CSV table of C-alpha atoms and ligand atoms in Angstrom, one decimal:
chain,number,residue,atom,x,y,z
A,66,MET,CA,13.6,-29.8,-4.6
A,67,ASP,CA,16.3,-27.2,-3.8
A,68,PRO,CA,16.1,-24.7,-2.1
A,69,LYS,CA,13.8,-25.7,0.8
A,70,ILE,CA,10.2,-24.6,0.4
A,71,LYS,CA,9.1,-22.6,3.4
A,72,SER,CA,5.7,-21.4,2.2
A,73,ALA,CA,3.3,-21.9,-0.7
A,74,TYR,CA,0.5,-19.7,-2.0
A,75,LEU,CA,-2.6,-20.7,-4.0
A,76,ALA,CA,-3.8,-17.9,-6.3
A,77,PRO,CA,-7.5,-17.3,-7.1
A,78,GLU,CA,-8.5,-18.4,-10.6
A,79,GLY,CA,-7.3,-15.9,-13.1
A,80,LEU,CA,-5.5,-13.7,-10.5
A,81,LEU,CA,-1.9,-15.1,-10.3
A,82,GLU,CA,-0.3,-11.8,-11.3
A,83,PRO,CA,-1.1,-9.7,-8.2
A,84,LEU,CA,0.0,-12.6,-6.0
A,85,LEU,CA,3.3,-13.0,-7.8
A,86,LYS,CA,4.0,-9.3,-7.0
A,87,GLU,CA,3.3,-9.9,-3.3
A,88,VAL,CA,5.4,-13.0,-2.7
A,89,ASP,CA,9.2,-13.0,-2.3
A,90,GLY,CA,11.7,-15.8,-2.8
A,91,ILE,CA,9.7,-17.5,-5.5
A,92,VAL,CA,11.2,-20.9,-6.4
A,93,SER,CA,8.7,-22.1,-8.9
A,94,VAL,CA,5.1,-21.6,-10.0
A,95,HIS,CA,2.8,-24.6,-10.8
A,96,ASP,CA,-0.5,-23.5,-12.4
A,97,ARG,CA,-1.9,-21.4,-9.5
A,98,LEU,CA,0.5,-22.6,-6.8
A,99,ILE,CA,3.5,-20.5,-6.0
A,100,LEU,CA,6.4,-22.1,-4.0
A,101,SER,CA,8.6,-19.8,-2.0
A,102,SER,CA,11.9,-20.2,-0.1
A,103,LYS,CA,10.8,-17.5,2.4
A,104,PRO,CA,8.7,-17.9,5.5
A,105,PHE,CA,5.0,-17.1,4.8
A,106,ILE,CA,3.5,-13.6,4.7
A,107,ASP,CA,-0.1,-12.7,4.9
A,108,ALA,CA,-0.5,-12.2,1.1
A,109,HIS,CA,-3.8,-10.4,0.4
A,110,TRP,CA,-4.2,-12.0,-3.0
A,111,ALA,CA,-3.8,-15.6,-1.8
A,112,GLN,CA,-6.8,-17.9,-1.8
A,113,ASN,CA,-4.9,-20.2,0.6
A,114,ILE,CA,-1.5,-20.0,2.2
A,115,TRP,CA,0.4,-23.1,3.1
A,116,GLU,CA,2.2,-21.7,6.1
A,117,ASN,CA,4.9,-24.2,7.1
A,118,PRO,CA,4.9,-27.0,4.4
A,119,ILE,CA,7.0,-30.1,4.7
A,120,THR,CA,8.5,-32.1,2.0
A,121,LEU,CA,7.9,-35.9,2.3
A,122,SER,CA,9.7,-38.7,0.4
A,123,ILE,CA,7.3,-41.4,-0.6
A,124,ASP,CA,7.9,-44.8,-2.2
A,125,SER,CA,4.4,-45.7,-3.1
A,126,ILE,CA,0.8,-44.6,-3.1
A,127,ASN,CA,0.1,-46.4,0.2
A,128,ASP,CA,3.2,-44.9,1.7
A,129,ALA,CA,2.1,-41.4,0.8
A,130,ALA,CA,-1.4,-41.9,2.2
A,131,LYS,CA,0.1,-43.4,5.4
A,132,LYS,CA,2.5,-40.5,5.9
A,133,LEU,CA,-0.3,-37.9,5.4
A,134,LYS,CA,-2.7,-39.7,7.7
A,135,GLY,CA,0.0,-39.9,10.3
A,136,ILE,CA,0.0,-36.1,10.4
A,137,GLN,CA,-3.8,-35.4,10.4
A,138,ARG,CA,-7.1,-36.6,9.1
A,139,ASN,CA,-8.4,-34.1,6.6
A,140,TRP,CA,-6.4,-33.3,3.5
A,141,CYS,CA,-7.1,-31.4,0.3
A,142,LEU,CA,-5.2,-32.0,-2.9
A,143,TYR,CA,-4.0,-29.3,-5.2
A,144,SER,CA,-3.0,-31.3,-8.3
A,145,PHE,CA,-0.8,-29.8,-11.0
A,146,THR,CA,1.2,-32.8,-12.1
A,147,LEU,CA,1.0,-36.6,-12.1
A,148,HIS,CA,-2.7,-36.3,-11.7
A,149,ARG,CA,-3.5,-40.0,-11.8
A,150,ARG,CA,-1.0,-40.8,-9.0
A,151,ALA,CA,-2.2,-37.9,-7.0
A,152,LYS,CA,-5.9,-39.0,-7.4
A,153,LEU,CA,-5.0,-42.5,-6.2
A,154,ILE,CA,-3.3,-41.1,-3.1
A,155,GLU,CA,-6.3,-38.9,-2.5
A,156,GLU,CA,-8.6,-41.9,-2.7
A,157,LYS,CA,-6.5,-43.8,-0.1
A,158,LEU,CA,-6.7,-40.8,2.2
A,159,ASN,CA,-10.5,-41.0,2.2
A,160,SER,CA,-10.8,-37.4,3.5
A,161,SER,CA,-14.4,-36.3,4.1
A,162,LYS,CA,-15.8,-34.6,1.0
A,163,PRO,CA,-16.7,-31.0,1.6
A,164,ARG,CA,-20.5,-30.5,1.5
A,165,PRO,CA,-22.3,-27.2,0.9
A,166,THR,CA,-23.0,-25.6,4.2
A,167,PRO,CA,-26.0,-23.6,5.3
A,168,PHE,CA,-25.6,-19.9,6.1
A,169,PRO,CA,-24.9,-18.9,8.8
A,170,SER,CA,-22.6,-21.7,10.0
A,171,PRO,CA,-19.5,-21.4,12.3
A,172,LEU,CA,-16.1,-21.9,10.7
A,173,PRO,CA,-15.0,-25.5,10.4
A,174,THR,CA,-13.1,-26.4,13.6
A,175,GLN,CA,-11.1,-29.2,12.0
A,176,GLY,CA,-8.5,-27.6,9.7
A,177,THR,CA,-7.9,-29.1,6.3
A,178,GLY,CA,-4.3,-29.6,5.3
A,179,SER,CA,-3.1,-29.1,1.8
A,180,TRP,CA,-0.8,-31.2,-0.3
A,181,CYS,CA,0.5,-31.7,-3.8
A,182,LEU,CA,2.9,-34.0,-5.6
A,183,LEU,CA,6.1,-32.4,-6.6
A,184,ASP,CA,7.4,-35.4,-8.4
A,185,GLU,CA,6.7,-39.2,-8.3
A,186,ASN,CA,8.5,-39.7,-5.0
A,187,THR,CA,8.1,-36.3,-3.3
A,188,LEU,CA,5.1,-34.5,-1.9
A,189,LEU,CA,4.7,-31.2,-0.3
A,190,ALA,CA,2.2,-30.9,2.6
A,191,SER,CA,1.0,-28.3,5.0
A,192,SER,CA,-1.3,-28.8,8.0
A,193,ASP,CA,-1.1,-25.1,8.7
A,194,CYS,CA,-3.2,-23.3,6.1
A,195,SER,CA,-4.6,-19.8,6.2
A,196,SER,CA,-8.0,-20.7,5.0
A,197,PRO,CA,-10.3,-23.0,7.0
A,198,PHE,CA,-11.8,-24.2,3.6
A,199,PRO,CA,-10.3,-26.8,1.4
A,200,ASN,CA,-8.1,-24.9,-1.2
A,201,GLY,CA,-9.8,-21.7,0.2
A,202,GLU,CA,-13.1,-22.6,-1.4
A,203,PRO,CA,-16.2,-22.3,0.8
A,204,PHE,CA,-19.4,-23.7,-0.7
A,205,PHE,CA,-22.7,-22.6,0.7
A,206,ILE,CA,-26.2,-24.0,0.0
A,207,GLU,CA,-27.4,-21.6,-2.7
A,208,ASP,CA,-30.8,-19.8,-2.8
A,209,LYS,CA,-32.0,-19.5,-6.3
A,210,LYS,CA,-35.2,-17.7,-5.5
A,211,GLY,CA,-34.6,-15.1,-2.7
A,212,PRO,CA,-31.7,-12.9,-3.7
A,213,PRO,CA,-31.7,-10.9,-7.0
A,214,ASN,CA,-28.1,-11.8,-7.9
A,215,ARG,CA,-25.1,-13.9,-6.7
A,216,ALA,CA,-23.5,-11.1,-4.7
A,217,TYR,CA,-25.1,-12.6,-1.6
A,218,LEU,CA,-22.5,-15.4,-1.7
A,219,LYS,CA,-19.7,-12.8,-1.2
A,220,LEU,CA,-21.4,-11.5,1.9
A,221,TYR,CA,-22.0,-15.1,3.2
A,222,GLU,CA,-18.3,-15.7,2.9
A,223,ALA,CA,-17.2,-12.4,4.5
A,224,LEU,CA,-19.6,-12.8,7.5
A,225,THR,CA,-18.5,-16.4,8.0
A,226,LEU,CA,-14.9,-15.3,8.1
A,227,ALA,CA,-15.8,-12.4,10.4
A,228,GLY,CA,-17.3,-15.0,12.8
A,229,LYS,CA,-20.4,-12.9,13.5
A,230,THR,CA,-23.5,-11.7,11.7
A,231,PRO,CA,-25.9,-8.8,12.0
A,232,LYS,CA,-28.5,-9.5,14.6
A,233,ALA,CA,-32.2,-8.6,15.3
A,234,GLY,CA,-32.4,-5.1,16.7
A,235,GLU,CA,-29.2,-4.0,14.9
A,236,PHE,CA,-29.2,-1.3,12.2
A,237,CYS,CA,-27.0,-1.6,9.1
A,238,ILE,CA,-26.2,0.6,6.2
A,239,ASP,CA,-25.6,-1.1,2.8
A,240,ILE,CA,-23.8,1.3,0.4
A,241,GLY,CA,-24.0,0.6,-3.3
A,242,GLY,CA,-26.6,-1.9,-2.3
A,243,SER,CA,-28.6,-2.4,-5.5
A,244,PRO,CA,-30.1,-4.6,-6.7
A,245,GLY,CA,-30.1,-6.0,-3.1
A,246,GLY,CA,-28.2,-9.3,-2.7
A,247,TRP,CA,-26.4,-8.0,0.4
A,248,ALA,CA,-29.6,-6.4,1.8
A,249,TRP,CA,-31.3,-9.7,1.4
A,250,VAL,CA,-28.6,-11.4,3.5
A,251,ILE,CA,-28.7,-8.7,6.2
A,252,GLN,CA,-32.5,-8.9,6.4
A,253,LYS,CA,-32.4,-12.7,6.6
A,254,CYS,CA,-30.1,-12.3,9.6
A,255,GLY,CA,-32.9,-10.3,11.3
A,256,ALA,CA,-31.3,-6.8,11.2
A,257,ASP,CA,-32.7,-3.6,9.8
A,258,VAL,CA,-30.9,-2.3,6.7
A,259,LEU,CA,-30.8,1.0,4.9
A,260,SER,CA,-29.6,0.5,1.3
A,261,VAL,CA,-28.1,3.5,-0.6
A,262,ASP,CA,-27.6,3.5,-4.3
A,263,ARG,CA,-28.1,5.6,-7.4
A,264,SER,CA,-30.1,2.7,-8.8
A,265,PRO,CA,-33.2,1.2,-7.2
A,266,LEU,CA,-33.4,-2.1,-5.3
A,267,ASP,CA,-35.0,-5.0,-6.9
A,268,GLU,CA,-38.7,-4.7,-6.1
A,269,LYS,CA,-38.9,-8.0,-4.2
A,270,ILE,CA,-36.1,-6.8,-1.9
A,271,SER,CA,-37.5,-3.3,-1.3
A,272,ARG,CA,-40.8,-4.9,-0.1
A,273,LEU,CA,-39.0,-7.0,2.6
A,274,LYS,CA,-39.7,-6.0,6.2
A,275,GLY,CA,-36.8,-4.0,7.7
A,276,VAL,CA,-35.4,-3.0,4.3
A,277,SER,CA,-35.4,0.8,3.4
A,278,PHE,CA,-33.8,2.5,0.5
A,279,GLU,CA,-32.4,6.0,-0.3
A,280,LYS,CA,-31.5,6.9,-3.9
A,281,ARG,CA,-28.4,9.2,-3.5
A,282,ASP,CA,-24.7,9.5,-4.0
A,283,ALA,CA,-23.0,7.1,-1.6
A,284,PHE,CA,-20.3,9.5,-0.6
A,285,SER,CA,-22.7,12.1,0.6
A,286,LEU,CA,-23.7,9.7,3.4
A,287,LEU,CA,-21.7,10.7,6.5
A,288,PRO,CA,-21.8,9.7,10.2
A,289,GLU,CA,-23.1,13.2,11.3
A,290,GLU,CA,-26.4,12.4,9.8
A,291,PHE,CA,-26.9,9.5,12.2
A,292,GLU,CA,-25.1,11.2,15.1
A,293,LYS,CA,-27.6,14.2,14.9
A,294,GLU,CA,-30.5,11.8,15.2
A,295,GLY,CA,-28.9,9.9,18.0
A,296,LYS,CA,-29.0,6.8,15.8
A,297,LYS,CA,-26.4,4.0,16.1
A,298,VAL,CA,-25.1,2.2,13.1
A,299,ASP,CA,-24.1,-1.4,14.0
A,300,TRP,CA,-22.7,-2.5,10.6
A,301,PHE,CA,-21.3,-0.6,7.6
A,302,PHE,CA,-21.4,-2.6,4.4
A,303,SER,CA,-20.1,-1.2,1.1
A,304,ASP,CA,-20.0,-2.9,-2.3
A,305,VAL,CA,-19.9,0.5,-4.1
A,306,ILE,CA,-18.0,0.7,-7.4
A,307,CYS,CA,-15.4,3.4,-6.9
A,308,TYR,CA,-11.6,4.1,-6.8
A,309,PRO,CA,-10.0,2.5,-3.8
A,310,GLU,CA,-8.6,5.9,-2.7
A,311,LYS,CA,-12.0,7.4,-2.6
A,312,LEU,CA,-13.4,4.5,-0.6
A,313,TYR,CA,-10.4,4.7,1.8
A,314,ASP,CA,-10.9,8.5,2.5
A,315,TRP,CA,-14.6,8.1,3.1
A,316,LEU,CA,-14.3,4.9,5.2
A,317,ALA,CA,-11.7,6.7,7.4
A,318,VAL,CA,-14.3,9.3,8.3
A,319,TRP,CA,-16.7,6.6,9.3
A,320,ILE,CA,-14.1,4.7,11.3
A,321,ASP,CA,-12.8,7.8,13.0
A,322,SER,CA,-16.3,8.8,14.0
A,323,GLY,CA,-16.5,5.8,16.3
A,324,ILE,CA,-20.2,5.5,15.5
A,325,CYS,CA,-19.9,2.0,14.0
A,326,LYS,CA,-17.8,-0.9,15.0
A,327,ASN,CA,-18.3,-3.5,12.2
A,328,PHE,CA,-17.2,-2.9,8.6
A,329,ILE,CA,-17.3,-5.1,5.5
A,330,CYS,CA,-16.3,-3.3,2.2
A,331,THR,CA,-15.1,-4.5,-1.1
A,332,ILE,CA,-12.1,-2.7,-2.6
A,333,LYS,CA,-12.5,-2.8,-6.3
A,334,PHE,CA,-9.7,-2.5,-8.9
A,335,LYS,CA,-9.8,-1.5,-12.5
A,336,GLY,CA,-6.9,-3.3,-14.1
A,337,GLU,CA,-3.7,-3.8,-12.0
A,338,PRO,CA,-4.2,-3.4,-8.3
A,339,GLU,CA,-2.1,-0.7,-6.5
A,340,PRO,CA,-0.1,-2.2,-3.6
A,341,GLU,CA,0.2,1.2,-1.8
A,342,ILE,CA,-3.5,1.7,-1.3
A,343,ILE,CA,-3.9,-2.0,-0.2
A,344,LYS,CA,-1.3,-1.4,2.5
A,345,LYS,CA,-3.3,1.6,3.7
A,346,PHE,CA,-6.4,-0.4,4.2
A,347,ALA,CA,-4.5,-3.3,5.8
A,348,ALA,CA,-2.9,-0.8,8.3
A,349,ILE,CA,-6.3,0.0,9.8
A,350,GLU,CA,-6.4,-1.4,13.3
A,351,ASN,CA,-8.1,-4.7,13.9
A,352,SER,CA,-8.8,-5.3,10.3
A,353,LYS,CA,-7.9,-7.8,7.6
A,354,VAL,CA,-7.9,-7.4,3.8
A,355,VAL,CA,-8.5,-10.7,2.0
A,356,HIS,CA,-9.4,-12.1,-1.4
A,357,LEU,CA,-12.5,-14.1,-0.9
A,358,PHE,CA,-13.3,-17.0,-3.1
A,359,HIS,CA,-16.4,-15.1,-4.3
A,360,ASN,CA,-14.4,-11.9,-5.1
A,361,LYS,CA,-13.3,-11.2,-8.6
A,362,ASN,CA,-10.7,-8.4,-9.2
A,363,GLU,CA,-11.4,-7.0,-5.8
A,364,LEU,CA,-10.4,-7.5,-2.1
A,365,THR,CA,-12.6,-7.4,0.9
A,366,PHE,CA,-11.9,-5.3,4.0
A,367,ILE,CA,-13.2,-6.9,7.1
A,368,LYS,CA,-13.2,-5.1,10.5
A,369,PRO,CA,-15.5,-6.8,12.8
A,370,GLY,CA,-15.7,-5.4,16.3
A,371,ASN,CA,-14.2,-8.6,17.7
A,372,VAL,CA,-11.4,-9.5,15.2
A,373,ARG,CA,-8.3,-11.0,16.8
B,254,LIG,C1,-21.5,-4.4,-7.4
B,254,LIG,S1,-22.9,-3.4,-7.3
B,254,LIG,C2,-23.6,-3.8,-5.8
B,254,LIG,C3,-24.3,-5.1,-5.6
B,254,LIG,C4,-25.0,-5.2,-4.3
B,254,LIG,N1,-24.0,-5.3,-3.2
B,254,LIG,C5,-25.9,-6.4,-4.2
B,254,LIG,O1,-25.7,-7.3,-3.3
B,254,LIG,O2,-26.8,-6.5,-5.0
B,254,LIG,C6,-22.3,-1.8,-7.1
B,254,LIG,C7,-23.4,-0.7,-7.0
B,254,LIG,O3,-22.7,0.5,-6.7
B,254,LIG,C8,-23.6,1.5,-7.1
B,254,LIG,N2,-22.9,2.8,-7.2
B,254,LIG,C9,-21.7,3.1,-7.9
B,254,LIG,N3,-21.3,4.4,-7.6
B,254,LIG,C10,-22.2,4.9,-6.7
B,254,LIG,C11,-22.4,6.1,-6.0
B,254,LIG,N4,-21.5,7.1,-6.2
B,254,LIG,N5,-23.4,6.3,-5.2
B,254,LIG,C12,-24.3,5.3,-5.0
B,254,LIG,N6,-24.2,4.1,-5.6
B,254,LIG,C13,-23.2,3.9,-6.5
B,254,LIG,C14,-24.0,1.0,-8.5
B,254,LIG,O4,-25.3,1.6,-8.9
B,254,LIG,C15,-24.2,-0.5,-8.2
B,254,LIG,O5,-25.6,-0.8,-7.9
């Protein structure tokens, strides 16, 4: 394929458009995979970025598997063409199948490479991918009984990427916390949590030890309240539904106060996302703004005290 592919971006299901706006040098688009002639950028809307892909000529299924195995052990296929041939190569690769992991678990240490067939005799492969999960899809062992909704999976994913979790003895605030999926995760980690929302928590969550609740407007909650009482806040979680600009201004007050080091917030968009506001979040020191597999039309801002 001409010109040379220097990066590739896998879009989340149903969210190709915002990624197309972020990526330059687009050569072609294959379902959810964007191929670019420019070096990779940290695209916020990518589910996985193939950072330095190489193009390999192959003359058979065996040859393809041999060449990939010669690079590394674990590979994940993104198939958009010649599905049968791709599947046969995949079978020969015999990569370990991803299994649902318990939470918390450390990030996988062995990276998974990504590959696809471009045509019958050419494949594109990258052993340098942004996501530690195959095709950017983490799977956790689900809990159908404890949490009141599936929002807990989003926090599982964010905390796994942050590389740390709230601990016993820590105090967390959980803004826009109802019905309590996130509060359930935080409590399960052993920390105390104050959830704030205009709607009540699910009863089974509000009864959990270490969970408290205040019914009030999220944006009236300011660091002074805690400073006055000499109370530390270890984690600031927000899943509140609001305009990104409003979240940014309020979050900035909390970050500037220095009262809290760890932040995880969803940035929700109504319709088309606004790149300018995303840039403002991304410019906050020691933070990252990513699209989680469990996010819909939203991004997640992660600023753990220890981010690289
Ligand atoms: C996506 S839900 C949160 C789900 C929650 N993280 C969980 O795990 O169950 C968003 C919440 O934001 C709350 N909300 C929206 N605007 C708010 C405001 N100004 N003040 C407080 N809560 C608000 C809504 O009531 C809703 O419960």
